Amino acid sequence: MKAENAFKELEFEGAESFPQIEELNIISGGCHLYGYLLTPDRRYEKPYPTVIMSHGFPGYTTNNDLELALMRMGCVVIHMNHRGAWGSEGNYLFTNLKDDLIAVAKWAHNPAIAEQYDIDTEHIFFVGHSMGGMTVLNATKELPFIKGVVAMAAYDIGAAFRFHLEKDLFLMIETEGQCLKMNSASEVYENALEHYHELGVCNGYEKLIDHQVLLIEAKYDTVAPPDQMLKPLADKLAAESERFSYVAVNGNHSFTGQRMELTRIVGEWLEQNTKVSV
């Protein structure tokens, strides 16, 4: 891959080289998850490093700009909507997030699927934002084949209860979550309350030590304050892992105004951690 191509497209030489987008339908917990897969310009060397994205709560910030940039760099990019979100079947629950992502990753790692989409199974990465940042960290702990993980402005449900931010969490569920399929905001909140220990990003953090990990802080984040939700994990990994990186960006929770800088950071980190080149 070539991070320098994040904001430019290869010169046209024929339609046969065009990047492609394909709809996806993957089963998790007996429910259909809907999304899409981007494949890069065919002039990049196969197989392609692959990035699996995880959206935040409820998913308004889609990170489509980052996904398309990664495609231009030479990556396969998989975007899936979690259960109960944006047309996917089932009800939204925080405990479903990790399982959904694991199902998608195992699908991509399957030899038949990897051959179909030219996926390099030795270079599969997770990238997640906000609640998706928590999700990619927790899923990575369960999947040794994941090469690396990027968590951007990660929201930590464990920290939300530890620092007494429960009211903020419930308000977020009740207001922003209106677009999600769920029985009630109270049920989703109770799911968080019952499972916040296991959902916390520091729980089982030692399972991340053998993976490449990049944590990206938004300095002016008021939704997921980094001192409470990102730095506790960063401190643990910095003390024990040589594969850990931490970057602070002068942005807010959604990195508006710093999207190109965010893309540069993620792209260059991915390029450093893959052997695939043009």
Coordinates of C-alpha atoms in Angstrom, one line a residue:
M1 CA 0.0 0.0 0.0
K2 CA 1.0 3.6 -0.4
A3 CA -0.1 6.1 2.2
E4 CA 0.9 9.0 -0.2
N5 CA -2.1 8.1 -2.4
A6 CA -4.6 8.9 0.3
F7 CA -5.8 12.0 -1.5
K8 CA -5.0 11.2 -5.1
E9 CA -6.2 8.6 -7.6
L10 CA -4.0 6.6 -10.0
E11 CA -4.0 8.0 -13.6
F12 CA -6.7 6.4 -15.7
E13 CA -5.5 3.5 -17.9
G14 CA -8.7 1.5 -18.4
A15 CA -11.9 0.6 -16.7
E16 CA -10.6 -2.8 -15.9
S17 CA -8.4 -1.3 -13.1
F18 CA -11.2 0.7 -11.4
P19 CA -11.7 0.2 -7.6
Q20 CA -15.0 -1.5 -6.9
I21 CA -17.7 -1.4 -4.2
E22 CA -19.8 -4.5 -3.4
E23 CA -22.7 -5.0 -1.0
L24 CA -22.2 -7.4 1.9
N25 CA -24.5 -9.5 4.0
I26 CA -22.9 -11.3 6.8
I27 CA -24.5 -13.3 9.6
S28 CA -23.9 -12.6 13.3
G29 CA -25.9 -14.0 16.1
G30 CA -28.5 -15.3 13.6
C31 CA -29.0 -11.8 12.2
H32 CA -28.0 -10.3 8.8
L33 CA -25.4 -7.5 9.0
Y34 CA -25.5 -5.2 6.0
G35 CA -22.6 -3.2 4.6
Y36 CA -20.1 -2.9 1.8
L37 CA -16.6 -3.9 0.7
L38 CA -14.2 -1.6 -1.2
T39 CA -11.5 -3.1 -3.3
P40 CA -8.5 -0.9 -4.5
D41 CA -7.2 -0.2 -8.0
R42 CA -6.2 -3.5 -9.6
R43 CA -2.7 -2.2 -10.3
Y44 CA -1.9 -2.6 -6.6
E45 CA -0.1 -5.9 -5.9
K46 CA -2.3 -8.7 -4.7
P47 CA -3.2 -9.8 -2.1
Y48 CA -4.4 -6.6 -0.4
P49 CA -4.0 -5.5 3.2
T50 CA -7.5 -5.4 4.6
V51 CA -9.1 -2.9 7.1
I52 CA -12.3 -3.8 8.9
M53 CA -14.1 -0.7 10.2
S54 CA -16.3 -0.4 13.3
H55 CA -18.7 2.6 13.6
G56 CA -19.5 4.5 16.7
F57 CA -22.7 5.1 18.5
P58 CA -25.1 5.3 16.8
G59 CA -23.0 5.6 13.6
Y60 CA -23.7 9.1 12.3
T61 CA -20.0 9.7 11.9
T62 CA -19.4 7.1 9.3
N63 CA -15.8 7.7 8.5
N64 CA -16.5 7.1 4.8
D65 CA -13.8 9.6 3.9
L66 CA -11.2 7.5 5.7
E67 CA -12.5 4.4 4.1
L68 CA -12.2 5.8 0.6
A69 CA -8.7 7.1 1.4
L70 CA -7.6 3.7 2.6
M71 CA -9.0 2.2 -0.6
R72 CA -6.9 4.7 -2.6
M73 CA -3.9 3.6 -0.7
G74 CA -4.3 0.0 -1.8
C75 CA -6.5 -1.6 0.9
V76 CA -9.6 -3.7 0.9
V77 CA -12.0 -2.0 3.3
I78 CA -15.0 -3.7 4.9
H79 CA -17.7 -1.5 6.4
M80 CA -20.5 -3.4 8.4
N81 CA -23.4 -2.0 10.4
H82 CA -23.8 -3.6 13.8
R83 CA -27.0 -5.4 14.8
G84 CA -29.9 -2.9 15.1
A85 CA -28.0 -0.2 13.3
W86 CA -28.6 1.3 9.9
G87 CA -30.7 -1.5 8.5
S88 CA -28.9 -4.5 10.0
E89 CA -31.2 -7.0 11.6
G90 CA -31.6 -7.6 15.4
N91 CA -31.6 -5.2 18.3
Y92 CA -28.7 -3.0 19.3
L93 CA -26.9 -4.0 22.5
F94 CA -23.4 -3.2 23.6
T95 CA -22.6 -6.8 24.2
N96 CA -23.4 -7.6 20.5
L97 CA -20.7 -5.2 19.2
K98 CA -17.7 -7.4 19.8
D99 CA -19.4 -10.5 18.6
D100 CA -20.5 -8.8 15.4
L101 CA -17.0 -7.6 14.6
I102 CA -15.5 -11.1 15.3
A103 CA -18.1 -12.6 12.9
V104 CA -17.0 -10.2 10.2
A105 CA -13.3 -10.8 10.8
K106 CA -13.7 -14.6 10.7
W107 CA -15.7 -14.2 7.4
A108 CA -12.8 -12.1 5.9
H109 CA -10.2 -14.5 7.2
N110 CA -12.0 -17.5 5.6
P111 CA -9.7 -18.8 2.8
A112 CA -12.6 -18.9 0.2
I113 CA -13.6 -15.3 1.0
A114 CA -9.9 -14.2 1.1
E115 CA -9.4 -15.7 -2.4
Q116 CA -12.6 -14.1 -3.7
Y117 CA -11.6 -10.6 -2.6
D118 CA -7.8 -10.9 -2.7
I119 CA -7.5 -10.4 1.0
D120 CA -4.1 -10.8 2.6
T121 CA -5.0 -12.8 5.7
E122 CA -1.7 -12.0 7.3
H123 CA -2.5 -8.3 7.2
I124 CA -6.0 -7.8 8.5
F125 CA -6.5 -4.7 10.6
F126 CA -9.3 -3.2 12.7
V127 CA -10.0 0.5 12.7
G128 CA -12.8 1.9 15.0
H129 CA -14.0 5.3 16.1
S130 CA -15.7 6.1 19.5
M131 CA -17.8 3.1 20.6
G132 CA -16.2 1.4 17.6
G133 CA -12.8 2.1 19.1
M134 CA -13.9 0.1 22.2
T135 CA -15.2 -2.6 20.0
V136 CA -12.1 -3.1 17.9
L137 CA -9.9 -3.2 21.0
N138 CA -12.2 -5.9 22.6
A139 CA -12.5 -7.9 19.4
T140 CA -8.7 -7.9 18.9
K141 CA -8.2 -9.5 22.3
E142 CA -10.1 -12.6 20.9
L143 CA -8.5 -12.9 17.5
P144 CA -4.8 -13.8 17.3
F145 CA -4.8 -13.4 13.4
I146 CA -5.5 -9.7 13.6
K147 CA -2.3 -7.9 12.7
G148 CA -3.1 -4.6 14.3
V149 CA -5.8 -2.3 15.6
V150 CA -6.4 1.5 15.5
A151 CA -8.8 3.0 18.1
M152 CA -9.7 6.6 17.4
A153 CA -11.2 8.7 20.3
A154 CA -12.3 5.4 21.8
Y155 CA -15.3 5.4 24.2
D156 CA -14.9 3.2 27.2
I157 CA -18.1 2.0 28.8
G158 CA -16.1 0.7 31.8
A159 CA -14.6 4.2 32.3
A160 CA -18.1 5.7 32.0
F161 CA -19.2 3.9 35.1
R162 CA -15.9 4.2 36.9
F163 CA -15.9 8.0 36.5
H164 CA -19.7 8.3 37.2
L165 CA -20.7 9.3 33.7
E166 CA -23.8 7.1 33.8
K167 CA -26.2 10.0 33.2
D168 CA -24.3 11.1 30.1
L169 CA -24.3 7.5 28.8
F170 CA -28.1 7.1 29.3
L171 CA -28.8 10.5 27.7
M172 CA -26.7 9.5 24.7
I173 CA -28.6 6.2 24.4
E174 CA -32.0 7.9 24.8
T175 CA -31.4 10.8 22.3
E176 CA -28.8 9.7 19.7
G177 CA -30.0 6.1 19.8
Q178 CA -33.4 6.9 18.4
C179 CA -32.3 5.8 15.0
L180 CA -31.3 2.4 16.3
K181 CA -33.5 -0.7 16.5
M182 CA -33.9 -1.5 20.3
N183 CA -36.7 -2.4 22.7
S184 CA -35.9 0.6 24.9
A185 CA -33.2 2.9 25.9
S186 CA -33.4 1.4 29.4
E187 CA -32.7 -2.1 28.1
V188 CA -29.6 -0.9 26.3
Y189 CA -28.4 1.0 29.4
E190 CA -29.1 -2.0 31.6
N191 CA -27.0 -4.1 29.2
A192 CA -24.1 -1.6 29.7
L193 CA -24.6 -1.6 33.5
E194 CA -24.6 -5.4 33.7
H195 CA -21.5 -5.9 31.5
Y196 CA -19.4 -2.7 31.9
H197 CA -16.5 -4.6 33.6
E198 CA -16.1 -7.0 30.6
L199 CA -16.7 -4.2 28.1
G200 CA -14.0 -2.0 29.6
V201 CA -11.0 -1.6 27.3
C202 CA -8.5 -2.3 30.1
N203 CA -10.1 -5.6 30.9
G204 CA -7.8 -8.3 29.5
Y205 CA -5.5 -5.6 28.0
E206 CA -2.6 -8.0 28.1
K207 CA -4.1 -9.8 25.1
L208 CA -3.3 -6.7 23.1
I209 CA 0.4 -6.8 23.8
D210 CA 1.2 -9.2 20.8
H211 CA -0.7 -6.9 18.4
Q212 CA 0.3 -3.7 16.8
V213 CA -1.8 -1.0 18.5
L214 CA -2.4 2.6 17.7
L215 CA -4.5 4.8 20.0
I216 CA -5.4 8.2 18.6
E217 CA -6.6 10.9 21.1
A218 CA -8.7 13.9 20.2
K219 CA -7.4 16.6 22.5
Y220 CA -10.7 18.5 22.8
D221 CA -12.9 15.4 23.1
T222 CA -15.8 16.0 25.5
V223 CA -17.7 12.9 24.6
A224 CA -14.9 10.4 25.4
P225 CA -12.5 12.4 27.5
P226 CA -9.1 10.9 26.8
D227 CA -7.7 11.2 30.3
Q228 CA -10.6 8.9 31.5
M229 CA -11.2 6.7 28.5
L230 CA -8.0 6.3 26.5
K231 CA -4.9 7.1 28.6
P232 CA -5.5 4.4 31.3
L233 CA -5.1 1.8 28.6
A234 CA -2.3 3.7 27.0
D235 CA -0.4 3.7 30.2
K236 CA -0.7 0.0 30.6
L237 CA 0.4 -0.8 27.0
A238 CA 3.2 1.7 27.1
A239 CA 4.7 -0.1 30.1
E240 CA 4.5 -3.5 28.6
S241 CA 4.4 -3.4 24.8
E242 CA 7.0 -2.4 22.1
R243 CA 4.2 -2.5 19.5
F244 CA 2.2 0.3 20.9
S245 CA 1.8 3.9 19.5
Y246 CA -0.1 6.9 20.8
V247 CA -0.9 10.0 18.9
A248 CA -2.8 13.2 20.0
V249 CA -4.6 15.2 17.4
N250 CA -5.9 18.8 17.9
G251 CA -9.5 17.8 17.2
N252 CA -12.9 17.2 18.8
H253 CA -14.5 13.8 19.2
S254 CA -15.4 13.4 15.5
F255 CA -12.1 15.0 14.4
T256 CA -13.9 17.6 12.3
G257 CA -11.4 20.0 10.9
Q258 CA -8.6 17.4 11.3
R259 CA -9.9 14.6 9.0
M260 CA -6.9 14.7 6.6
E261 CA -4.5 14.7 9.5
L262 CA -6.3 11.7 11.0
T263 CA -6.1 9.9 7.6
R264 CA -2.4 10.6 7.3
I265 CA -1.7 9.2 10.7
V266 CA -3.8 6.0 10.1
G267 CA -2.4 5.5 6.6
E268 CA 1.2 5.9 7.5
W269 CA 0.8 3.6 10.5
L270 CA -0.8 0.9 8.3
E271 CA 1.9 1.3 5.7
Q272 CA 4.6 0.7 8.3
N273 CA 2.8 -2.4 9.4
T274 CA 2.3 -4.1 6.1
K275 CA 4.7 -5.7 3.7
V276 CA 2.5 -5.1 0.7
S277 CA 3.7 -2.5 -1.8
V278 CA 3.1 -1.3 -5.4

